[in-house]
Every structure is written in structure tokens, then in C-alpha cells.
Short mmCIF file of C-alpha atoms in Angstrom, two decimals:
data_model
loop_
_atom_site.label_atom_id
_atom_site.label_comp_id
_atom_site.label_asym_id
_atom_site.label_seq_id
_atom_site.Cartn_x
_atom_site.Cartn_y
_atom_site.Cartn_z
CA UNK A 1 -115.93 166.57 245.92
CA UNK A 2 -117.57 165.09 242.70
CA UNK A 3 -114.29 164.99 240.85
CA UNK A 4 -113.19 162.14 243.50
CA UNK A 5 -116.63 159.79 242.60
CA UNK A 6 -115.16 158.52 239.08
CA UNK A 7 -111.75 157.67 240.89
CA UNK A 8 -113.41 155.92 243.68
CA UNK A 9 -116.18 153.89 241.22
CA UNK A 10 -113.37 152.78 239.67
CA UNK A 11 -111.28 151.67 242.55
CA UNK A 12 -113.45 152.12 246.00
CA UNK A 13 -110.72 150.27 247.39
CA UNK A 14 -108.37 153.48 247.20
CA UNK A 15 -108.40 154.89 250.65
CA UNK A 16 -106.20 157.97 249.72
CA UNK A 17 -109.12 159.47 247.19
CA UNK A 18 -111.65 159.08 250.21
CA UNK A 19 -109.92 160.48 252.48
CA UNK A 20 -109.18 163.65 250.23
CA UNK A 21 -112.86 163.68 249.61
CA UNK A 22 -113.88 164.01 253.26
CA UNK A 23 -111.28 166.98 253.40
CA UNK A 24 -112.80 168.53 250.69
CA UNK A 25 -116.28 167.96 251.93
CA UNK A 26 -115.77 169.83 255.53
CA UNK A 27 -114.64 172.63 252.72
CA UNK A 28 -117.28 172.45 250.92
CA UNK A 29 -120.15 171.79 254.62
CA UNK A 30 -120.60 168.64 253.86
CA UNK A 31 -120.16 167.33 256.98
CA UNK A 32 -122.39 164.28 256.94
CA UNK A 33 -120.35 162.66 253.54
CA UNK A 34 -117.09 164.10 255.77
CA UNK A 35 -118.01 161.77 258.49
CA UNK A 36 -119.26 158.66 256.09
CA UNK A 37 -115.54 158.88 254.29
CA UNK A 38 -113.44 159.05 257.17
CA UNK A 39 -115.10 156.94 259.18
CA UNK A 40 -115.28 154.05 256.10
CA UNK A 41 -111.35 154.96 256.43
CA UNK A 42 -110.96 154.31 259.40
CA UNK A 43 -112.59 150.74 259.15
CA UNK A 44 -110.49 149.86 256.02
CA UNK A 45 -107.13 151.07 257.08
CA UNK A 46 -105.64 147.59 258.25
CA UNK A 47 -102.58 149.40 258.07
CA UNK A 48 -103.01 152.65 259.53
CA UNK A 49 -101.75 154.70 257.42
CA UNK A 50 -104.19 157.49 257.08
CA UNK A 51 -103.92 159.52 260.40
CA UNK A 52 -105.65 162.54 258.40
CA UNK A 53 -108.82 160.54 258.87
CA UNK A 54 -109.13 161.05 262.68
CA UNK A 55 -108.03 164.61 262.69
CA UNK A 56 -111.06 164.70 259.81
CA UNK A 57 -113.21 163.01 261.96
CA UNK A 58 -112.65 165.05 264.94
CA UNK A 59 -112.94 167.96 262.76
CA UNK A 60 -116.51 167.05 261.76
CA UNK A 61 -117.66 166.16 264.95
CA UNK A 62 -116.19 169.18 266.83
CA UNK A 63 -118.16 171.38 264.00
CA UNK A 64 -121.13 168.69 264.23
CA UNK A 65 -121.94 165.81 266.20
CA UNK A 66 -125.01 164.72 264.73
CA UNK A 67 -123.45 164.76 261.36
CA UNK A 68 -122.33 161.20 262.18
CA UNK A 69 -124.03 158.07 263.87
CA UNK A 70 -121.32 156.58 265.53
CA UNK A 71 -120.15 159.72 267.19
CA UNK A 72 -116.49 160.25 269.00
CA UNK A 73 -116.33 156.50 270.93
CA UNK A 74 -115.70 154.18 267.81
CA UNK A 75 -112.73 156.42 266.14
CA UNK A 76 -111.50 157.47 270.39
CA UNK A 77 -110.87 153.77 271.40
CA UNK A 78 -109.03 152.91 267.48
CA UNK A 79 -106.87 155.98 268.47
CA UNK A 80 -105.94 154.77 271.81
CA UNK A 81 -104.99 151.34 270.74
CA UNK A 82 -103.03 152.83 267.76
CA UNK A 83 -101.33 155.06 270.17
CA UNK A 84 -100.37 151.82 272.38
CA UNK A 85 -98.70 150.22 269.61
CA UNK A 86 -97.14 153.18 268.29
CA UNK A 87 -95.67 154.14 271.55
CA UNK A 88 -94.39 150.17 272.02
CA UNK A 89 -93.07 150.52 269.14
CA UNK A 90 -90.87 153.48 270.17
CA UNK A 91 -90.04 151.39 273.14
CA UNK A 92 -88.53 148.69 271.50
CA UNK A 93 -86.17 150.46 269.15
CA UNK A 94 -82.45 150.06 269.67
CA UNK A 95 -82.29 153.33 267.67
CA UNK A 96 -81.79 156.67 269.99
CA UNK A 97 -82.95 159.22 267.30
CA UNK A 98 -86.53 160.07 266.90
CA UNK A 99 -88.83 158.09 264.22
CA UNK A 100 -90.05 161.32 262.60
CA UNK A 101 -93.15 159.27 260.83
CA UNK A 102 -94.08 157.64 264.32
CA UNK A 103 -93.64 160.87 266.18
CA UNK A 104 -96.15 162.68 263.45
CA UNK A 105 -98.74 160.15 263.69
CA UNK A 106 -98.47 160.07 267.56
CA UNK A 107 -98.71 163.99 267.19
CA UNK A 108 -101.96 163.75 265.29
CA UNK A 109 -103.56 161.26 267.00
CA UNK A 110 -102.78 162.73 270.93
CA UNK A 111 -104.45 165.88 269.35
CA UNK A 112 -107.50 163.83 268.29
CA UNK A 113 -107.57 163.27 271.93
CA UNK A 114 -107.17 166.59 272.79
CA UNK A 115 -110.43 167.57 270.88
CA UNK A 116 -112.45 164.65 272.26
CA UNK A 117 -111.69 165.58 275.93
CA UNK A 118 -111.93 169.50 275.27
CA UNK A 119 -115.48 169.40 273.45
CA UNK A 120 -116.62 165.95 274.19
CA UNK A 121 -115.82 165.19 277.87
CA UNK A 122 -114.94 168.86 278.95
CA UNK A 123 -112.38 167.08 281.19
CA UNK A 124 -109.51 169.96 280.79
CA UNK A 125 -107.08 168.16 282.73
CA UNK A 126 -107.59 165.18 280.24
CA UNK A 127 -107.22 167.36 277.39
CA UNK A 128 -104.15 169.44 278.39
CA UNK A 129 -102.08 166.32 278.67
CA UNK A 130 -103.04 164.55 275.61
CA UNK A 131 -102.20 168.25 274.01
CA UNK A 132 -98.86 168.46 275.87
CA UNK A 133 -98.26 164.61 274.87
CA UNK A 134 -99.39 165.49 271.00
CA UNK A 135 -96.74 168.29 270.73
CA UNK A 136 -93.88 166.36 272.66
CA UNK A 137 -94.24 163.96 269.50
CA UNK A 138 -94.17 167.15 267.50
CA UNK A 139 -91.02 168.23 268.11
CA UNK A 140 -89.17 165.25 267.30
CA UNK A 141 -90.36 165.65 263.89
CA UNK A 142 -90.14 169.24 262.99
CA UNK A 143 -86.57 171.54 262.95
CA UNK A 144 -85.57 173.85 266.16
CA UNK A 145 -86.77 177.41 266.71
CA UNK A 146 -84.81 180.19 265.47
CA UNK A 147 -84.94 181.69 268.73
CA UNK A 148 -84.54 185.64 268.45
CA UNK A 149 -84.98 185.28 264.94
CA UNK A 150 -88.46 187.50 264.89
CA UNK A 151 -87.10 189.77 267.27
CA UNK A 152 -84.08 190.77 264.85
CA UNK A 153 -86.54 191.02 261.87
CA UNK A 154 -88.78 193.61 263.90
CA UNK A 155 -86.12 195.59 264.80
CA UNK A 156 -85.12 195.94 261.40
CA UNK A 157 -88.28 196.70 259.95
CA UNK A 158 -88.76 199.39 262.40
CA UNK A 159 -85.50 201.09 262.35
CA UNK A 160 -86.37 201.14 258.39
CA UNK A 161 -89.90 202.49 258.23
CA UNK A 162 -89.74 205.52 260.45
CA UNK A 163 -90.61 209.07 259.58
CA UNK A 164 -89.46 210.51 256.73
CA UNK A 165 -89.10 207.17 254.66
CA UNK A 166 -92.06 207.36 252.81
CA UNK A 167 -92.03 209.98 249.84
CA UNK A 168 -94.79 212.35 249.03
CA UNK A 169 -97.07 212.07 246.28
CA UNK A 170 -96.08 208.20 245.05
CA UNK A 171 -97.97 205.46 245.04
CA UNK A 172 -101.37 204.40 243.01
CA UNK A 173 -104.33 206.39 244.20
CA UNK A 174 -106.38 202.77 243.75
CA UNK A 175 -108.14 201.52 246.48
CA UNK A 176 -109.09 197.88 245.09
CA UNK A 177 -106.94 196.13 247.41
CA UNK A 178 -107.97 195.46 251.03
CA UNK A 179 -105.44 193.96 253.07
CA UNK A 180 -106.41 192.43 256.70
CA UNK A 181 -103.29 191.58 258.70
CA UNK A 182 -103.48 190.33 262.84
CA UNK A 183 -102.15 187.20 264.61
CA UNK A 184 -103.55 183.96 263.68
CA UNK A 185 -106.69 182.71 265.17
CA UNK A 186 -107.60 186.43 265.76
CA UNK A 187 -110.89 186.38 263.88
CA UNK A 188 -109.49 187.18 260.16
CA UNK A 189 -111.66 185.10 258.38
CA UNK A 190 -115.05 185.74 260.05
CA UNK A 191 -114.05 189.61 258.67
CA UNK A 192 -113.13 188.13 255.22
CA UNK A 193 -116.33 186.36 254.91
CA UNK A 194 -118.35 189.22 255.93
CA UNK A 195 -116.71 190.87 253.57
CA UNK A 196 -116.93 188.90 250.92
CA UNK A 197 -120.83 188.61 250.81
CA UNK A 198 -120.83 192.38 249.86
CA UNK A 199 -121.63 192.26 245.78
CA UNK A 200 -118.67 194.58 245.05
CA UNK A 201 -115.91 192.55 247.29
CA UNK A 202 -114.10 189.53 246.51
CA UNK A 203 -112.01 187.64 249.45
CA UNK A 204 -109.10 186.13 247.77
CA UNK A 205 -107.78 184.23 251.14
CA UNK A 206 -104.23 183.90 252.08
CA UNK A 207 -103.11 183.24 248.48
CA UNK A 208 -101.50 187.07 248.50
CA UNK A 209 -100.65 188.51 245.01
CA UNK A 210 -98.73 191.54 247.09
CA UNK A 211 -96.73 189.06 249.43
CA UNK A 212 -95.97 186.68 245.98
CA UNK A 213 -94.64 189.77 244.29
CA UNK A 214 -92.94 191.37 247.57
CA UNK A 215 -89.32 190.36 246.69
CA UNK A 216 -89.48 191.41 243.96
CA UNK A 217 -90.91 195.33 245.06
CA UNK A 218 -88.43 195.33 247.62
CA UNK A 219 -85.79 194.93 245.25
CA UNK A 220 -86.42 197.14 242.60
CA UNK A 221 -86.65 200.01 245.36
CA UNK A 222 -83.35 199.40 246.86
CA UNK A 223 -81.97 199.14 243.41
CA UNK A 224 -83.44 202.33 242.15
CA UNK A 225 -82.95 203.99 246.00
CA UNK A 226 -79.01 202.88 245.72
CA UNK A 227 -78.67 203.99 242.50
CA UNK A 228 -79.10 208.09 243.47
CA UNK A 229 -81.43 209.00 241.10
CA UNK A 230 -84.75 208.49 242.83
CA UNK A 231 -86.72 210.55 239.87
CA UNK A 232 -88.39 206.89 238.38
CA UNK A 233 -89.11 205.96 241.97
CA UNK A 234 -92.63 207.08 241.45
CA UNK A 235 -93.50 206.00 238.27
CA UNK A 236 -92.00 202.12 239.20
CA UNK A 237 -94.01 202.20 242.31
CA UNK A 238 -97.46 202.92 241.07
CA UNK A 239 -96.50 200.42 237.97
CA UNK A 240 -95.80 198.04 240.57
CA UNK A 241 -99.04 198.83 242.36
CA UNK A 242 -101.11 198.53 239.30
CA UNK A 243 -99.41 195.39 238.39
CA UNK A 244 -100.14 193.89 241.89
CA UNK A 245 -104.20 195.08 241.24
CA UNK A 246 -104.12 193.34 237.71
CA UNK A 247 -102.62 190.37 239.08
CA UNK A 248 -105.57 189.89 241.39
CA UNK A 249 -108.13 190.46 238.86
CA UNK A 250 -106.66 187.87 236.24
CA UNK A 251 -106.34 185.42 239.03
CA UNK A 252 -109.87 186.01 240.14
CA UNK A 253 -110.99 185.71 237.00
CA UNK A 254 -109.03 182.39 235.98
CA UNK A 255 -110.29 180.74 239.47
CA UNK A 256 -114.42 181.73 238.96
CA UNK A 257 -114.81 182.12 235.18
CA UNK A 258 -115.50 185.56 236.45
CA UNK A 259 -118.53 185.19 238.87
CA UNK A 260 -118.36 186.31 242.10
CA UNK A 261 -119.58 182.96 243.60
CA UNK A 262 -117.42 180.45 241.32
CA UNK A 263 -120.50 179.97 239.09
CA UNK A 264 -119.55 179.51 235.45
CA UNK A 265 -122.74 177.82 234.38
CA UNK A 266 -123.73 179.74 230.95
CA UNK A 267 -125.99 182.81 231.63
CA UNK A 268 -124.44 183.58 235.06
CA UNK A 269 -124.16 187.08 235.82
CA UNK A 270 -120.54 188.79 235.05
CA UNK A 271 -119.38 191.08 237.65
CA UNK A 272 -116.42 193.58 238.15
CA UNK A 273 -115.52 193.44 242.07
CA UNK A 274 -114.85 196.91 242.99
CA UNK A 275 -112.33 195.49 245.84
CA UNK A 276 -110.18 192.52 246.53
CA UNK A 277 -109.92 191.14 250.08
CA UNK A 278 -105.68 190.18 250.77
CA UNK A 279 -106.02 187.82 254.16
CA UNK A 280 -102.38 187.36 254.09
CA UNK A 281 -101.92 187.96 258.09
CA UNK A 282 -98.37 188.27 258.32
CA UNK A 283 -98.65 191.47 256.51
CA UNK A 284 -98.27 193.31 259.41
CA UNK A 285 -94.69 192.91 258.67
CA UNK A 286 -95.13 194.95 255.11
CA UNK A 287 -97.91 197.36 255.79
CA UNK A 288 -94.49 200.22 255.15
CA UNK A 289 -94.75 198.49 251.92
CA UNK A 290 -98.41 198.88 251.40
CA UNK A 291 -98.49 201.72 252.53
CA UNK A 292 -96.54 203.19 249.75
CA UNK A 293 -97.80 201.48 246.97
CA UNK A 294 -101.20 201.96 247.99
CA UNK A 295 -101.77 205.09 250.19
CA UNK A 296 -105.37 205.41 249.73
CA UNK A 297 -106.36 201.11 250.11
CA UNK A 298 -108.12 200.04 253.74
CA UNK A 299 -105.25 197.98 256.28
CA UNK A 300 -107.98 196.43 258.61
CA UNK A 301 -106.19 194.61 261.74
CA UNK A 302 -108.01 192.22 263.56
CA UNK A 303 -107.67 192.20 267.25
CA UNK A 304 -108.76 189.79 269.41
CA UNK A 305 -108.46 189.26 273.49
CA UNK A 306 -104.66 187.95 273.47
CA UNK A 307 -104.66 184.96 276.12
CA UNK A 308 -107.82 183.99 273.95
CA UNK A 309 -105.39 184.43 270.90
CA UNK A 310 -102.48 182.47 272.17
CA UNK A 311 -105.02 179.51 273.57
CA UNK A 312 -106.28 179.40 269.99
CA UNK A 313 -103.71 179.17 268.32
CA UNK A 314 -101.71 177.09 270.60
CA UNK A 315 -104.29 174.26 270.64
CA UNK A 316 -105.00 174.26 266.76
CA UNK A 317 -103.10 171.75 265.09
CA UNK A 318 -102.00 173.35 261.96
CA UNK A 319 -100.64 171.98 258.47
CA UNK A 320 -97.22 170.50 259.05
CA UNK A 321 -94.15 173.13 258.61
CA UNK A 322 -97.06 175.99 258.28
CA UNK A 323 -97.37 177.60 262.01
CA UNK A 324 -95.49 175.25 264.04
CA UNK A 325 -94.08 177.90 266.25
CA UNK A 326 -98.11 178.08 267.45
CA UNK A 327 -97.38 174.48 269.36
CA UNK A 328 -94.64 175.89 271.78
CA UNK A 329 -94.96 178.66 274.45
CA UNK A 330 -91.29 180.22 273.83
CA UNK A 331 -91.97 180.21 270.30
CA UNK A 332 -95.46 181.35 270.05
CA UNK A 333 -94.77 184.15 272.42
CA UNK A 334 -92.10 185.67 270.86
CA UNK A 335 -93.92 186.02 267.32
CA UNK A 336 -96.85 187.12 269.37
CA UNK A 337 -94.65 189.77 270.68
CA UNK A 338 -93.23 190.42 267.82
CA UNK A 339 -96.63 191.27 266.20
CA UNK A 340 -97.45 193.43 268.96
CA UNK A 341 -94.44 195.74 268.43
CA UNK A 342 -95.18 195.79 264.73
CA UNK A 343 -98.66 197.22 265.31
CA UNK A 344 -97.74 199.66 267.63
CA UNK A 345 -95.09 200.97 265.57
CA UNK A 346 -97.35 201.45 262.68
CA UNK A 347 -100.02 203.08 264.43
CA UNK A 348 -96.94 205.65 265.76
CA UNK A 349 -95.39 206.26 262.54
CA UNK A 350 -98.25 206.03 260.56
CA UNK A 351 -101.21 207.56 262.98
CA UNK A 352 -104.96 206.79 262.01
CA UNK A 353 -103.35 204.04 258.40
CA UNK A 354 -104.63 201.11 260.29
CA UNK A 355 -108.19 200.13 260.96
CA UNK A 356 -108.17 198.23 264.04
CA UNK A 357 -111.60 196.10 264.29
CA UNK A 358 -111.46 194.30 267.92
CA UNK A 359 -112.87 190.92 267.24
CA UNK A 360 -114.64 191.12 270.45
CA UNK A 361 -117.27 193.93 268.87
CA UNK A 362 -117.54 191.88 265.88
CA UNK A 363 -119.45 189.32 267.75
CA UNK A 364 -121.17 191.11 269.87
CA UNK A 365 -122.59 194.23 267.64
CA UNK A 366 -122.03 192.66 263.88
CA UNK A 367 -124.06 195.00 261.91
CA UNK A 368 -122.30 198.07 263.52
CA UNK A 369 -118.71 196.68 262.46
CA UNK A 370 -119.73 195.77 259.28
CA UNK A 371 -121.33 198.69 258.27
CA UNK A 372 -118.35 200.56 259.24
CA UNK A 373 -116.15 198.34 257.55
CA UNK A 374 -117.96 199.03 253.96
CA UNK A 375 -118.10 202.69 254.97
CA UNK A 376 -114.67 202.91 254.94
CA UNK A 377 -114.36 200.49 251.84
CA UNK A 378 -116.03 203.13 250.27
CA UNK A 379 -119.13 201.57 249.32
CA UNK A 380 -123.11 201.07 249.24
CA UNK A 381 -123.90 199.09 252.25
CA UNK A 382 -125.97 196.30 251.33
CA UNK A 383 -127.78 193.82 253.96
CA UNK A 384 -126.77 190.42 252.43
CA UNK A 385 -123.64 191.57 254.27
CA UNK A 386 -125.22 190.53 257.19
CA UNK A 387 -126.23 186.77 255.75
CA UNK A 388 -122.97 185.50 255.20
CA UNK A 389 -122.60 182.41 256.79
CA UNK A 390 -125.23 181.53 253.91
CA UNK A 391 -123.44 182.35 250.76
CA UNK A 392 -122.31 178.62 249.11
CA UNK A 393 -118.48 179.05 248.93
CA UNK A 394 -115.52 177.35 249.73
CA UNK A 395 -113.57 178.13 253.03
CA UNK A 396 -110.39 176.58 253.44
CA UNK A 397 -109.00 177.86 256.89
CA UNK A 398 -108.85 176.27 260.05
CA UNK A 399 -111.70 178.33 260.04
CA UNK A 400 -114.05 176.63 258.04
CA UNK A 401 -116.57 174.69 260.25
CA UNK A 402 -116.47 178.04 263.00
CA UNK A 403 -117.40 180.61 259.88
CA UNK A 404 -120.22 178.41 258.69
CA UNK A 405 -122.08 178.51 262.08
CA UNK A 406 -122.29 182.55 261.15
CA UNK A 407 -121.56 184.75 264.57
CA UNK A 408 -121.62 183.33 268.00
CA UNK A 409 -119.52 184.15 271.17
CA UNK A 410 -118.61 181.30 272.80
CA UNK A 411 -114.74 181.89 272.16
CA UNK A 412 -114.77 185.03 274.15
CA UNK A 413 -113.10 184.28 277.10
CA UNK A 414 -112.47 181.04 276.43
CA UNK A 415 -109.00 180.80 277.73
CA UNK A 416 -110.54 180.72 281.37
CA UNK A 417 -111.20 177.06 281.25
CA UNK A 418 -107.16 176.69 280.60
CA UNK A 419 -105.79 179.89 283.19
CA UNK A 420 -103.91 177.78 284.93
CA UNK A 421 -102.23 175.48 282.55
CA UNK A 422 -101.71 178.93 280.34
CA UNK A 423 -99.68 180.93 283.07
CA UNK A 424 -96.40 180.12 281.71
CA UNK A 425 -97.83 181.26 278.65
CA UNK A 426 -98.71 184.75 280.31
CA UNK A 427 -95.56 185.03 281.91
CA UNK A 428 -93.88 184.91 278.94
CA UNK A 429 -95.38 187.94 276.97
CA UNK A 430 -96.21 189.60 280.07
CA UNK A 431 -97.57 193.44 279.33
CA UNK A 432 -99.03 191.72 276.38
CA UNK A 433 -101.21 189.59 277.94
CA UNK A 434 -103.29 192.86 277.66
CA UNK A 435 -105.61 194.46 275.16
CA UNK A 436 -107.12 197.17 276.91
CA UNK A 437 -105.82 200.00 275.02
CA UNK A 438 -106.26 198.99 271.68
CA UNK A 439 -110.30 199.92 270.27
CA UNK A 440 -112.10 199.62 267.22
CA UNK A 441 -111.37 202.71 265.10
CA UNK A 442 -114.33 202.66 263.07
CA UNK A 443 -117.62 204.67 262.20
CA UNK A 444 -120.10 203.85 265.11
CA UNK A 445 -117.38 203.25 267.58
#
């Protein structure tokens, strides 16, 4: 956040800098100087132009009240009125297509409201319609669901990857990479972090180095696979596979001078991460892919209770044009679906590849999970494992304020509060809606 401070000493009056600032503040815990820029935002913004400053705010305050003095009341009643005129606005127009900046900010601000009634007031009623009013906004301003779209893409993928596809003897025998793939909002980065606070492990996020390069694997297979003479197929696919592990040590190295904690002040100890953690979710789509480049690296998948999934990531409001499938029940159950068929047909063709971590025992019995997880990393257990939620370091999920509070189980079950309002939701993936078969498949469980 310092590299804001000369910008704004220069030119306080720049709202746009402090606003970024209190972004990268919640990153960084902050929360306190989150709350002081937004809210000094919020004040100055005759023009309301910087919606990201009550979605900021509410971030903060949902993470930590006390970080700011004013509390939820101030920004709640600027929304409302902003809403007013925004909506009277709409009203007025002679034009019959939809004001895609107007229905953005009324998207971010109804959620604002959302989060105010579901962790403020607890009035769920309250909540579920500013939510419902929030995305009604949203879809005026993003493009239509490719409806079957997923579907198609599954089918695909498993009529490719079945038994028999995957050679014998190819692939690197490395098992640096660690890929963890699951829905979003399943508990991914609560696994990353832990993770990550082992010595000899590095989380590198959702910035994939496999899923950058996986164009370019798939079509150098298909080109030597086509071709009829499948004798370099080996060789180019443990190439490939070292080229995907160099890749993530260079980057590593270019991002954290090298350090496994970002530290690049002179006489900081210079470490060689034994693993790399690869959040990229959606790899549950690719693990064929992984699997036969890397044969011998860990596939964790996250699980977590689905209608506790689906709330989650139905009610997060996401970057724009990132998830936005997540803010409709047609859409979010067919990738949810989707997903679902992909593990299952994994675990058939490929028995005993994944590791399937429930998040549900993550919670509840941390140091088992975790010291299965390094057991099957194939390393040392250490017990700053276990201190995570200490280690300084940058999150940037939607995560971020929920990993820094380290373990706690108030989002089992949480879907409850919302049954009703979610039964569409239920009807809609129907056999789905269930978890009960699927159990953590690691030492101690």
C-alpha cells in the first residue's frame, strides 16, 4: 500500500489512488487504513463515481467491525439514497435498453445491502431481496448464458479421457507441482494457505503456469497423435512437463526475489521450495492432462457440503465477467453439475489419482488433514503448518478476510438460514444437492 502514499501526498485529492489503496490494504489485513480510505471516499465522492468503495467498506466491516468508527449506518443510508436516484434515473429515460453503467452500480450497491442485512441485521428476508434486486441489475449489464454450453464440454472431455487413453511409462516422474481443483467457494484457499506455511511449499494462487501453457500441450499432442508416429510422444510430454515446473520456479523467483515470504531485504534466507501449490480450480476439467504429464504430482479436490457451496458462491459478488454464472440459479447449477460429473468420472477412470479432502474435516480436525496432506506431499511435517493464519502474506481471493481469521466453522451449514429461498436452487441439481458419498481419502481418515 506504500507505493500509493507518494501519489496521494502529491494529489490527496485523487480519489481513484485511495480507493486502490483500501483494496490493497484488506490484501495486505489492514483493515483499519481499509476502512479510513473508503470511508474518506465515500465523503469526497460528490459524484459518485467510486462504487468499489462500499463493496470495500462492506468488505472490511463484514471481516471487522471494530476496524472502523462509524460502522455500517453512515455508508447504508449514502447507499440507499444513491440507489433512489439511480433507480429515478432509470425511470425517467425515454430509452428502452438497459444503462449498463447504472445497472452495475445498482448491482454493487443492492449487494452492499445484501451484506449489511445478512451480517449486520440478520434480517434474511431483507437480505434475499436486496440480493435478488443486486443481480436483476446484473444481468442487464453482463452477456446471456451459454446454456448447455458446460454440459457439451463434459461430455467431450469424458468420452476423450477413458481407459486406455493414457500411455504407459510417459510423463515426468516430478512431483513439484500440486494442483487443487473443486468448485468455487469450496474451501481452496484455506488448503492453499495451510499449505503454503510448510517451509518446502510455495502457493502460487490461481495464476496457473499449467492452464497458461494448456493450449499449447493440447496441441502439440493432437499434432504428434494425428501424425501416426507416436514414438516422440514421450519425450515431448515430459519436456512439456519439465517446462511447465521451470516456468513456476522462474516466476516464483521473479515475484519474491526468491524468498519464500516475498522478503528481498539483503541477508534474507534463499530457499528452494520442494513443491508448488497450482489453485487453478477449474482444473478439474484437465486433471486427464495432468495426469499424464505428471503421474506421480498430488490432485487434491476440495469438497465442501454442496447447498453450502452453491449459497456461497451464489451470494459472493465476484469481479465483473470472472464467475458471473455464480449470480443465477440455471447457470450456477449447471456448472455445478457439470463439476460433479467431472469428478466422478475421474475417480472411475482414474481410481485412487484424486485426493479428495472434504472441507467439512478441515475445520473440524485441522491437524489430522494437514498432516495427511504433507504425508502425501511427500514431506517432513512441520508444526508452523498449523500457524498459518499468522504468516504475513498477501491473499488476494474473495477469501482474504475469511483465511486471516485462521479455522472456524461457522460456514458449516450455513445455507439453513436461506433453505427456503434456496429450493429452486436444490431442485435444480437435484441428486447433487448431496455429498454423502464422497470422504476424505487421506492418512488418518
Amino acid at each position: 500500500s506504500a507505493a500509493y502514499s507518494p501519489c496521494l501526498e502529491v494529489a490527496p485529492e485523487y480519489l481513484d489512488a485511495r480507493s486502490s489503496r483500501g483494496s490493497t490494504r484488506i490484501i495486505l489485513g489492514d483493515y483499519r487504513g481499509a476502512a479510513s480510505d473508503f470511508e474518506s471516499v465515500i465523503d469526497e465522492d460528490v459524484d459518485r463515481r467510486f462504487q468499489d468503495a462500499f463493496t470495500g467498506l462492506a468488505r472490511v466491516l463484514q471481516a471487522k467491525e471494530s476496524a472502523s468508527e462509524r460502522g455500517w449506518e453512515p455508508m447504508i443510508q449514502v447507499a440507499k439514497d444513491l440507489i433512489g436516484q439511480l433507480e429515478a434515473g432509470l425511470r425517467e429515460t425515454d430509452d428502452p435498453s438497459p444503462n449498463v453503467v447504472i445497472s452495475n452500480s445498482l448491482n454493487r450497491l443492492y449487494h452492499v445491502l445484501f451484506l449489511y442485512h445478512d451480517v449486520k441485521t440478520l434480517d434474511t428476508d431483507a437480505a434475499w431481496e436486496a440480493l435478488t434486486s443486486s443481480y436483476e441489475h446484473k444481468s442487464n449489464a453482463i452477456e446471456p448464458w451459454n446454456e448447455g454450453f458446460e454440459k457439451q464440454k463434459t461430455d467431450t472431455t469424458t468420452a476423450i479421457f477413458r481407459d486406455g487413453f493414457w500411455p504407459s511409462g510417459i510423463g515426468s516422474q516430478s512431483r513439484t507441482p500440486i494442483f487443487i481443483i473443486g468448485f468455487v467457494r469450496s474451501g481452496s484457499t484455506l488448503l492453499e494457505r495451510v499449505l503454503d506455511s510448510h517451509p518446502e511449499i510455495v502457493g502460487t494462487g490461481e495464476n496457473s503456469v499449467f492452464n497458461g501453457q494448456l493450449d499449447e500441450i493440447r496441441n502439440r499432442i493432437v499434432e504428434i497423435s494425428v501424425g501416426g508416429d507416436t514414438s516422440e510422444l514421450a519425450s515431448v510430454i515430459e519436456a512439456m512437463a519439465d517446462g511447465v515446473v521451470d516456468e513456476m520456479k522462474s516466476r516464483w523467483e521473479m515475484v519474491t526475489g526468491n524468498t519464500n515470504d516475498g522478503d528481498t531485504a539483503e541477508g534474507a534466507e534463499k530457499i528452494n521450495p520442494a513443491r508448488f501449490v497450482d489453485k487453478m480450480l477449474t482444473n478439474y476439467y484437465n486433471v486427464g492432462f495432468i495426469h499424464m504429464l505428471f503421474p506421480n504430482a498430488l490432485i487434491l479436490h476440495v469438497a465442501r457440503e454442496p447447498m453450502d457451496t452453491l449459497l456461497s458462491a451464489y451470494k459472493h459478488e465476484f469481479p465483473p465477467g470472472a464467475l458471473d454464472y455464480t449470480s443465477f440459479f440455471p447457470s450456477l447449477a449447471e456448472m455445478y453439475i457439470a463439476y460433479r460429473n467431472l469428478i466422478d468420472h475421474w475417480d472411475n477412470e482414474l481410481p485412487g489419482r484424486i485426493t479428495h479432502v472434504r472441507y467439512e474435516d478441515m475445520v473440524n480436525d485441522l491437524p489430522t488433514v494437514a498432516k495427511g496432506v504433507i504425508e502425501k506431499a511427500g514431506l517432513e511435517w512441520n508444526e508452523s503448518v498449523l500457524d498459518f493464519h499468522k504468516k504475513k502474506h498477501a491473499v488476494n481471493t474473495l477469501s482474504t478476510t475469511q483465511v486471516r481469521k485462521g479455522v472456524y466453522k461457522d460456514s458449516i451449514q450455513a445455507w439453513k438460514r436461506y433453505e427456503d429461498q434456496l429450493q429452486p436452487l436444490a431442485e435444480l441439481v437435484g441428486s447433487r444437492k448431496s455429498f454423502d458419498n464422497l470422504k476424505t481419502s487421506l492418512p488418518g481418515f
